[in-house]
């Protein structure tokens, strides 16, 4: 395990709802209210959405803890990459080989930041941002543990010690997610205590770091599995709804319908078709969020695996930071979309 | 079940919500920061001192772009000319927000210094002349920031004192009109309305008195930072802890 990388590693994004409880959870529940044919009536109103400016969305993101965490992750990754660039012996070759390209522009930008940031200060900033993110996550584990114990107790009350029932219960995705979440958070908080130098046992620290990475890997895998399932369900729903919509349109267009049905019936059909279109848009929005989540988790998986399985020896320097940066970018874009929707619905 | 009662207790739900807000977490970190200051002095602990710096850094990052809120508040108060608010209270609140905005902006520069993005110590600067001028600039920025904080507190104190005075006058007026027998002619509903008004004014007075105490305790911290007072670190830590508790109470109440 590469301790240096893990010490500053941009870890699991914060799962917080802030004051606005509609912000969906990062890894699993992509959209809080799943659109379905049953709750069709909720999507009938074609209300005019207010025009939300980009600055309002940015303000919303910065004012929430989840947004702050995501921005801190991106800044941290950029600083890490700049530090790697400063330390790289080939940096002069890169600048002279290419005459003009966006890549060269980035290099110039890095050079500019380099004049402000030294290697030691960039490391210090990176560490502080990492600690800041830990501090934002810190504090929820005791409640999660108690909640989970409570769930186990309920299960025991219902089914006693029946092996079959317990086997079914423990293999459920939700239960596994809870276990992995607690597993991750315990080690994450222990790591934070080490970073604050409240804990100082040197023998325990490598174990904490190792288990933090392992639990994070499990969490990513579970998140990927759950999102793949959600995506499949979403596609299925979209196909069904498209078919229904086509049938509805056929009914509306048919000459028999226009002669036989009354005006009110025709109006009802129109309204239903409109509601279906809205529902379809909701499903497409949900699909977009799931895809963004999948992309983010894939990048996180690559980054964490490179660290956990020591692939970083075979990869170019800065792969971890670059992958984390891409993951962070997907994450902030998803949060941007969610915030925009939230502000529109306010 | 005991576990059930604990997990789903409204207080626990409220605590989780409190910890999930930026303001809540910031206030809690402020409390821990001053608690560490108190501990570092009482126990002469290096660990507590480093913790204090760490909490300070996290808080400063959390407060990033907060000046915008204060400048927005100040402009809103300035534009709100039609309200019945006392002009002295209104202007003191406007100034309070302006000074807080300046304080937080300068504080962000301090954050850059603490993050070593701006020159921090002798090791970062090789030239001696530059070194001295940089230290002077840093010292000045820190001092200006503290002055801004101090003036914001002063504006707050003026506003609190005026609110207390106004509340007293209103209470006196109501009690004198009750004694004159004006209310006795009115029906029961009016009496209840008067009682509600009295309790409202008393609440306002209580809030302002608490705010006054809060500002005075904050004054101890800022005057120590400005070297006008030379109190021991435990006194500064204790006043910081008390004001943080006030802040926690306020944030706790605002969370639905």
Short mmCIF file of C-alpha atoms in Angstrom, two decimals, chain A:
data_model
loop_
_atom_site.label_atom_id
_atom_site.label_comp_id
_atom_site.label_asym_id
_atom_site.label_seq_id
_atom_site.Cartn_x
_atom_site.Cartn_y
_atom_site.Cartn_z
CA UNK A 1 0.00 0.00 0.00
CA UNK A 2 1.38 3.37 -0.96
CA UNK A 3 0.85 5.37 2.18
CA UNK A 4 1.86 8.68 0.67
CA UNK A 5 -0.77 8.48 -1.99
CA UNK A 6 -3.42 7.35 0.42
CA UNK A 7 -2.58 10.03 2.93
CA UNK A 8 -3.69 12.70 0.51
CA UNK A 9 -6.08 10.62 -1.51
CA UNK A 10 -9.28 12.29 -2.60
CA UNK A 11 -11.69 9.85 -1.07
CA UNK A 12 -15.37 9.14 -1.07
CA UNK A 13 -17.47 12.20 -1.83
CA UNK A 14 -19.56 13.57 0.98
CA UNK A 15 -23.10 12.27 1.23
CA UNK A 16 -24.99 15.12 2.71
CA UNK A 17 -28.35 16.64 2.23
CA UNK A 18 -27.55 20.04 3.79
CA UNK A 19 -30.60 22.11 4.56
CA UNK A 20 -32.14 21.08 1.29
CA UNK A 21 -33.00 17.47 1.86
CA UNK A 22 -33.79 16.76 -1.76
CA UNK A 23 -30.14 16.40 -2.77
CA UNK A 24 -29.89 12.75 -3.70
CA UNK A 25 -27.28 10.47 -2.23
CA UNK A 26 -24.14 10.20 -4.24
CA UNK A 27 -23.60 6.55 -4.78
CA UNK A 28 -26.91 4.85 -4.69
CA UNK A 29 -30.18 6.72 -4.77
CA UNK A 30 -29.64 8.86 -7.80
CA UNK A 31 -33.10 10.34 -7.88
CA UNK A 32 -35.32 10.55 -4.83
CA UNK A 33 -38.68 10.35 -6.58
CA UNK A 34 -38.70 7.67 -9.24
CA UNK A 35 -41.13 8.49 -11.99
CA UNK A 36 -43.53 5.69 -12.88
CA UNK A 37 -46.81 5.25 -14.64
CA UNK A 38 -48.50 5.00 -11.21
CA UNK A 39 -47.56 8.53 -10.19
CA UNK A 40 -48.35 9.94 -13.61
CA UNK A 41 -50.63 12.64 -12.24
CA UNK A 42 -47.65 14.37 -10.63
CA UNK A 43 -46.18 15.04 -14.05
CA UNK A 44 -49.25 16.46 -15.75
CA UNK A 45 -48.69 20.09 -14.79
CA UNK A 46 -46.64 21.83 -17.40
CA UNK A 47 -45.52 24.68 -15.17
CA UNK A 48 -43.24 27.36 -16.56
CA UNK A 49 -39.84 26.86 -14.95
CA UNK A 50 -38.02 29.93 -13.66
CA UNK A 51 -34.85 30.92 -15.44
CA UNK A 52 -31.95 29.94 -13.21
CA UNK A 53 -28.68 31.73 -13.82
CA UNK A 54 -25.36 29.93 -13.64
CA UNK A 55 -24.18 32.23 -10.85
CA UNK A 56 -27.18 31.15 -8.72
CA UNK A 57 -26.31 27.50 -9.21
CA UNK A 58 -22.68 28.22 -8.35
CA UNK A 59 -23.77 30.09 -5.22
CA UNK A 60 -25.98 27.18 -4.22
CA UNK A 61 -23.14 24.71 -4.74
CA UNK A 62 -20.71 26.78 -2.68
CA UNK A 63 -23.22 27.29 0.12
CA UNK A 64 -23.76 23.56 0.65
CA UNK A 65 -21.34 21.25 2.37
CA UNK A 66 -21.60 18.65 -0.38
CA UNK A 67 -20.72 21.31 -2.95
CA UNK A 68 -17.79 22.56 -0.91
CA UNK A 69 -16.50 19.01 -0.59
CA UNK A 70 -16.70 18.40 -4.33
CA UNK A 71 -14.97 21.68 -5.19
CA UNK A 72 -12.26 20.97 -2.62
CA UNK A 73 -11.65 17.59 -4.26
CA UNK A 74 -11.21 19.16 -7.69
CA UNK A 75 -8.88 21.89 -6.39
CA UNK A 76 -6.87 19.31 -4.50
CA UNK A 77 -6.44 17.11 -7.58
CA UNK A 78 -5.37 20.10 -9.70
CA UNK A 79 -2.80 21.10 -7.08
CA UNK A 80 -1.51 17.52 -6.92
CA UNK A 81 -1.13 17.44 -10.70
CA UNK A 82 0.69 20.77 -10.68
CA UNK A 83 3.06 19.50 -8.00
CA UNK A 84 3.77 16.41 -10.07
CA UNK A 85 4.40 18.65 -13.07
CA UNK A 86 6.77 20.86 -11.08
CA UNK A 87 8.71 17.80 -9.93
CA UNK A 88 8.73 16.24 -13.40
CA UNK A 89 12.17 16.37 -15.11
CA UNK A 90 10.59 16.36 -18.61
CA UNK A 91 8.55 19.51 -18.18
CA UNK A 92 10.87 21.68 -20.31
CA UNK A 93 10.67 19.21 -23.22
CA UNK A 94 6.88 19.29 -23.19
CA UNK A 95 6.77 23.04 -23.48
CA UNK A 96 9.19 23.29 -26.40
CA UNK A 97 7.99 20.36 -28.50
CA UNK A 98 4.48 21.61 -29.17
CA UNK A 99 4.15 25.06 -30.72
CA UNK A 100 0.52 25.82 -29.95
CA UNK A 101 -2.09 23.60 -28.40
CA UNK A 102 -4.60 23.69 -25.55
CA UNK A 103 -2.19 21.35 -23.77
CA UNK A 104 0.52 24.01 -23.97
CA UNK A 105 -1.92 26.53 -22.55
CA UNK A 106 -2.48 24.26 -19.55
CA UNK A 107 1.29 23.97 -19.14
CA UNK A 108 1.60 27.76 -19.18
CA UNK A 109 -1.20 27.99 -16.63
CA UNK A 110 0.59 25.43 -14.48
CA UNK A 111 3.75 27.51 -14.85
CA UNK A 112 1.89 30.55 -13.66
CA UNK A 113 0.59 28.73 -10.60
CA UNK A 114 4.07 27.33 -10.10
CA UNK A 115 5.37 30.85 -9.63
CA UNK A 116 2.94 31.20 -6.71
CA UNK A 117 3.09 27.66 -5.34
CA UNK A 118 6.29 25.92 -4.39
CA UNK A 119 6.51 22.13 -4.04
CA UNK A 120 6.30 22.29 -0.26
CA UNK A 121 3.44 24.77 -0.21
CA UNK A 122 1.44 22.81 -2.79
CA UNK A 123 1.88 19.69 -0.65
CA UNK A 124 0.76 21.63 2.40
CA UNK A 125 -2.32 23.03 0.60
CA UNK A 126 -3.18 19.58 -0.69
CA UNK A 127 -2.89 18.09 2.80
CA UNK A 128 -5.04 20.84 4.29
CA UNK A 129 -7.72 20.38 1.66
CA UNK A 130 -7.66 16.67 2.37
CA UNK A 131 -8.10 17.33 6.11
CA UNK A 132 -10.88 19.80 5.32
CA UNK A 133 -12.75 17.08 3.41
CA UNK A 134 -12.21 14.62 6.25
CA UNK A 135 -13.62 17.20 8.69
CA UNK A 136 -16.73 17.59 6.58
CA UNK A 137 -17.34 13.84 6.65
CA UNK A 138 -16.50 13.36 10.29
CA UNK A 139 -19.10 12.64 12.96
CA UNK A 140 -21.82 10.50 11.45
CA UNK A 141 -20.53 7.00 12.23
CA UNK A 142 -21.99 6.49 15.73
CA UNK A 143 -25.49 7.24 14.45
CA UNK A 144 -25.04 4.95 11.46
CA UNK A 145 -23.79 2.13 13.69
CA UNK A 146 -26.74 2.51 16.08
CA UNK A 147 -29.16 2.64 13.16
CA UNK A 148 -27.66 -0.52 11.70
CA UNK A 149 -27.75 -2.35 15.06
CA UNK A 150 -31.39 -1.32 15.30
CA UNK A 151 -32.11 -2.84 11.90
CA UNK A 152 -30.37 -6.06 12.90
CA UNK A 153 -32.43 -6.16 16.10
CA UNK A 154 -35.63 -5.72 14.08
CA UNK A 155 -34.58 -8.57 11.82
CA UNK A 156 -33.91 -10.73 14.88
CA UNK A 157 -37.34 -9.87 16.29
CA UNK A 158 -39.01 -10.86 13.04
CA UNK A 159 -37.17 -14.05 12.16
CA UNK A 160 -35.18 -15.09 15.25
CA UNK A 161 -32.01 -16.98 14.45
CA UNK A 162 -33.25 -18.67 11.28
CA UNK A 163 -30.14 -19.21 9.15
CA UNK A 164 -32.03 -18.99 5.84
CA UNK A 165 -33.64 -15.66 6.66
CA UNK A 166 -30.40 -14.17 7.93
CA UNK A 167 -28.59 -15.40 4.84
CA UNK A 168 -31.18 -13.69 2.63
CA UNK A 169 -31.04 -10.51 4.69
CA UNK A 170 -27.26 -10.18 4.75
CA UNK A 171 -26.89 -10.71 1.00
CA UNK A 172 -29.36 -7.94 0.17
CA UNK A 173 -27.72 -4.99 -1.62
CA UNK A 174 -29.05 -2.50 0.93
CA UNK A 175 -27.67 -4.45 3.89
CA UNK A 176 -24.33 -4.90 2.17
CA UNK A 177 -24.24 -1.21 1.38
CA UNK A 178 -24.91 -0.38 5.03
CA UNK A 179 -22.16 -2.70 6.22
CA UNK A 180 -19.63 -1.36 3.72
CA UNK A 181 -20.63 2.19 4.53
CA UNK A 182 -20.00 1.67 8.23
CA UNK A 183 -16.78 -0.23 7.49
CA UNK A 184 -15.54 2.66 5.36
CA UNK A 185 -16.62 5.41 7.74
CA UNK A 186 -15.04 3.82 10.80
CA UNK A 187 -11.64 3.70 9.12
CA UNK A 188 -12.11 7.08 7.48
CA UNK A 189 -12.76 8.69 10.85
CA UNK A 190 -9.83 6.85 12.43
CA UNK A 191 -7.64 8.17 9.63
CA UNK A 192 -8.88 11.69 10.36
CA UNK A 193 -7.95 11.28 14.02
CA UNK A 194 -4.46 10.24 12.91
CA UNK A 195 -4.24 13.28 10.65
CA UNK A 196 -5.15 15.52 13.59
CA UNK A 197 -2.49 13.65 15.61
CA UNK A 198 -5.07 12.72 18.22
CA UNK A 199 -4.19 9.07 17.58
CA UNK A 200 -0.53 8.28 17.27
CA UNK A 201 -0.12 4.48 17.29
CA UNK A 202 2.27 3.91 14.38
CA UNK A 203 1.55 0.18 14.12
CA UNK A 204 -2.16 0.69 13.67
CA UNK A 205 -1.90 3.42 11.03
CA UNK A 206 -0.99 1.23 8.01
CA UNK A 207 -3.89 -1.08 8.90
CA UNK A 208 -6.29 1.87 9.04
CA UNK A 209 -5.10 3.19 5.68
CA UNK A 210 -5.28 -0.24 4.07
CA UNK A 211 -8.78 -0.96 5.29
CA UNK A 212 -9.93 2.49 4.27
CA UNK A 213 -8.86 1.73 0.69
CA UNK A 214 -10.40 -1.76 0.75
CA UNK A 215 -13.73 -0.52 2.08
CA UNK A 216 -13.76 2.28 -0.48
CA UNK A 217 -13.19 -0.32 -3.23
CA UNK A 218 -16.15 -2.38 -1.96
CA UNK A 219 -18.28 0.72 -1.80
CA UNK A 220 -17.46 1.65 -5.39
CA UNK A 221 -18.21 -1.87 -6.62
CA UNK A 222 -21.56 -1.94 -4.83
CA UNK A 223 -22.38 1.51 -6.16
CA UNK A 224 -21.56 0.39 -9.70
CA UNK A 225 -23.72 -2.71 -9.35
CA UNK A 226 -26.64 -0.72 -8.00
CA UNK A 227 -26.38 1.96 -10.67
CA UNK A 228 -26.18 -0.64 -13.45
CA UNK A 229 -29.39 -2.17 -12.09
CA UNK A 230 -31.03 1.26 -11.91
CA UNK A 231 -29.97 2.03 -15.47
CA UNK A 232 -31.45 -1.24 -16.71
CA UNK A 233 -34.75 -0.54 -14.94
CA UNK A 234 -34.78 2.98 -16.26
CA UNK A 235 -34.29 1.82 -19.85
CA UNK A 236 -37.05 -0.75 -19.44
CA UNK A 237 -39.42 1.94 -18.15
CA UNK A 238 -38.52 4.22 -21.04
CA UNK A 239 -39.25 1.50 -23.60
CA UNK A 240 -42.62 0.75 -21.97
CA UNK A 241 -43.52 4.41 -21.84
CA UNK A 242 -42.47 5.02 -25.43
CA UNK A 243 -44.71 2.18 -26.53
CA UNK A 244 -47.62 3.58 -24.52
CA UNK A 245 -47.01 7.01 -25.94
CA UNK A 246 -47.00 5.69 -29.49
CA UNK A 247 -50.29 3.87 -28.87
CA UNK A 248 -51.73 7.03 -27.40
CA UNK A 249 -50.64 9.07 -30.41
CA UNK A 250 -52.12 6.48 -32.75
CA UNK A 251 -55.40 6.69 -30.84
CA UNK A 252 -55.40 10.47 -31.11
CA UNK A 253 -54.59 10.43 -34.83
CA UNK A 254 -57.09 7.74 -35.82
CA UNK A 255 -60.13 9.06 -37.78
CA UNK A 256 -62.50 6.72 -35.87
CA UNK A 257 -61.52 8.32 -32.60
CA UNK A 258 -62.21 11.86 -33.81
CA UNK A 259 -65.73 10.94 -34.99
CA UNK A 260 -66.80 8.74 -32.07
CA UNK A 261 -65.32 10.29 -28.95
CA UNK A 262 -66.50 13.41 -27.29
CA UNK A 263 -64.37 16.53 -26.86
CA UNK A 264 -63.76 15.83 -23.16
CA UNK A 265 -62.48 12.34 -23.93
CA UNK A 266 -60.13 13.73 -26.55
CA UNK A 267 -58.89 16.34 -24.10
CA UNK A 268 -58.23 13.64 -21.51
CA UNK A 269 -56.20 11.72 -24.08
CA UNK A 270 -54.15 14.82 -24.87
CA UNK A 271 -53.53 15.45 -21.21
CA UNK A 272 -52.42 11.88 -20.67
CA UNK A 273 -50.03 12.08 -23.61
CA UNK A 274 -48.57 15.29 -22.18
CA UNK A 275 -48.09 13.67 -18.79
CA UNK A 276 -46.37 10.73 -20.44
CA UNK A 277 -43.97 13.04 -22.24
CA UNK A 278 -43.13 14.76 -18.97
CA UNK A 279 -42.59 11.42 -17.33
CA UNK A 280 -40.32 10.39 -20.18
CA UNK A 281 -38.30 13.57 -19.70
CA UNK A 282 -37.99 12.78 -15.99
CA UNK A 283 -36.75 9.29 -16.83
CA UNK A 284 -34.22 10.73 -19.27
CA UNK A 285 -33.01 13.12 -16.59
CA UNK A 286 -32.69 10.24 -14.16
CA UNK A 287 -30.80 8.24 -16.78
CA UNK A 288 -28.37 11.12 -17.25
CA UNK A 289 -27.67 11.22 -13.51
CA UNK A 290 -27.17 7.45 -13.35
CA UNK A 291 -24.75 7.59 -16.28
CA UNK A 292 -22.80 10.40 -14.62
CA UNK A 293 -22.67 8.36 -11.44
CA UNK A 294 -21.45 5.33 -13.35
CA UNK A 295 -18.74 7.38 -15.04
CA UNK A 296 -17.66 8.83 -11.71
CA UNK A 297 -17.58 5.46 -10.00
CA UNK A 298 -15.61 3.92 -12.87
CA UNK A 299 -12.96 6.63 -12.54
CA UNK A 300 -12.90 6.16 -8.77
CA UNK A 301 -12.53 2.41 -9.26
CA UNK A 302 -9.55 2.87 -11.58
CA UNK A 303 -7.94 5.38 -9.23
CA UNK A 304 -8.47 3.33 -6.08
CA UNK A 305 -7.48 0.04 -7.75
CA UNK A 306 -4.25 1.57 -9.02
CA UNK A 307 -3.44 2.42 -5.45
CA UNK A 308 -4.78 -0.68 -3.76
CA UNK A 309 -3.21 -3.20 -6.16
CA UNK A 310 -0.01 -1.17 -6.67
CA UNK A 311 -0.66 -0.56 -10.35
CA UNK A 312 0.80 2.89 -9.91
CA UNK A 313 4.22 1.34 -10.53
CA UNK A 314 3.24 0.63 -14.13
CA UNK A 315 1.27 3.84 -14.69
CA UNK A 316 2.66 7.32 -15.36
CA UNK A 317 3.00 9.59 -12.35
CA UNK A 318 -0.09 11.54 -11.54
CA UNK A 319 -2.52 8.90 -12.85
CA UNK A 320 -4.23 8.75 -9.48
CA UNK A 321 -4.71 12.52 -9.32
CA UNK A 322 -5.80 12.71 -12.97
CA UNK A 323 -8.38 9.93 -12.55
CA UNK A 324 -9.64 11.53 -9.36
CA UNK A 325 -9.90 14.85 -11.14
CA UNK A 326 -12.04 13.31 -13.90
CA UNK A 327 -14.18 11.58 -11.26
CA UNK A 328 -14.54 14.87 -9.37
CA UNK A 329 -15.53 16.67 -12.57
CA UNK A 330 -18.28 14.13 -13.27
CA UNK A 331 -19.42 14.48 -9.69
CA UNK A 332 -19.58 18.28 -9.74
CA UNK A 333 -21.41 18.20 -13.08
CA UNK A 334 -23.98 15.84 -11.58
CA UNK A 335 -24.35 18.08 -8.56
CA UNK A 336 -24.72 21.05 -10.90
CA UNK A 337 -27.61 19.31 -12.68
CA UNK A 338 -29.27 18.36 -9.38
CA UNK A 339 -28.85 21.88 -7.97
CA UNK A 340 -30.28 23.43 -11.13
CA UNK A 341 -33.32 21.19 -10.94
CA UNK A 342 -33.71 21.91 -7.25
CA UNK A 343 -33.59 25.68 -7.79
CA UNK A 344 -36.08 25.39 -10.64
CA UNK A 345 -38.50 23.48 -8.42
CA UNK A 346 -38.21 25.93 -5.51
#
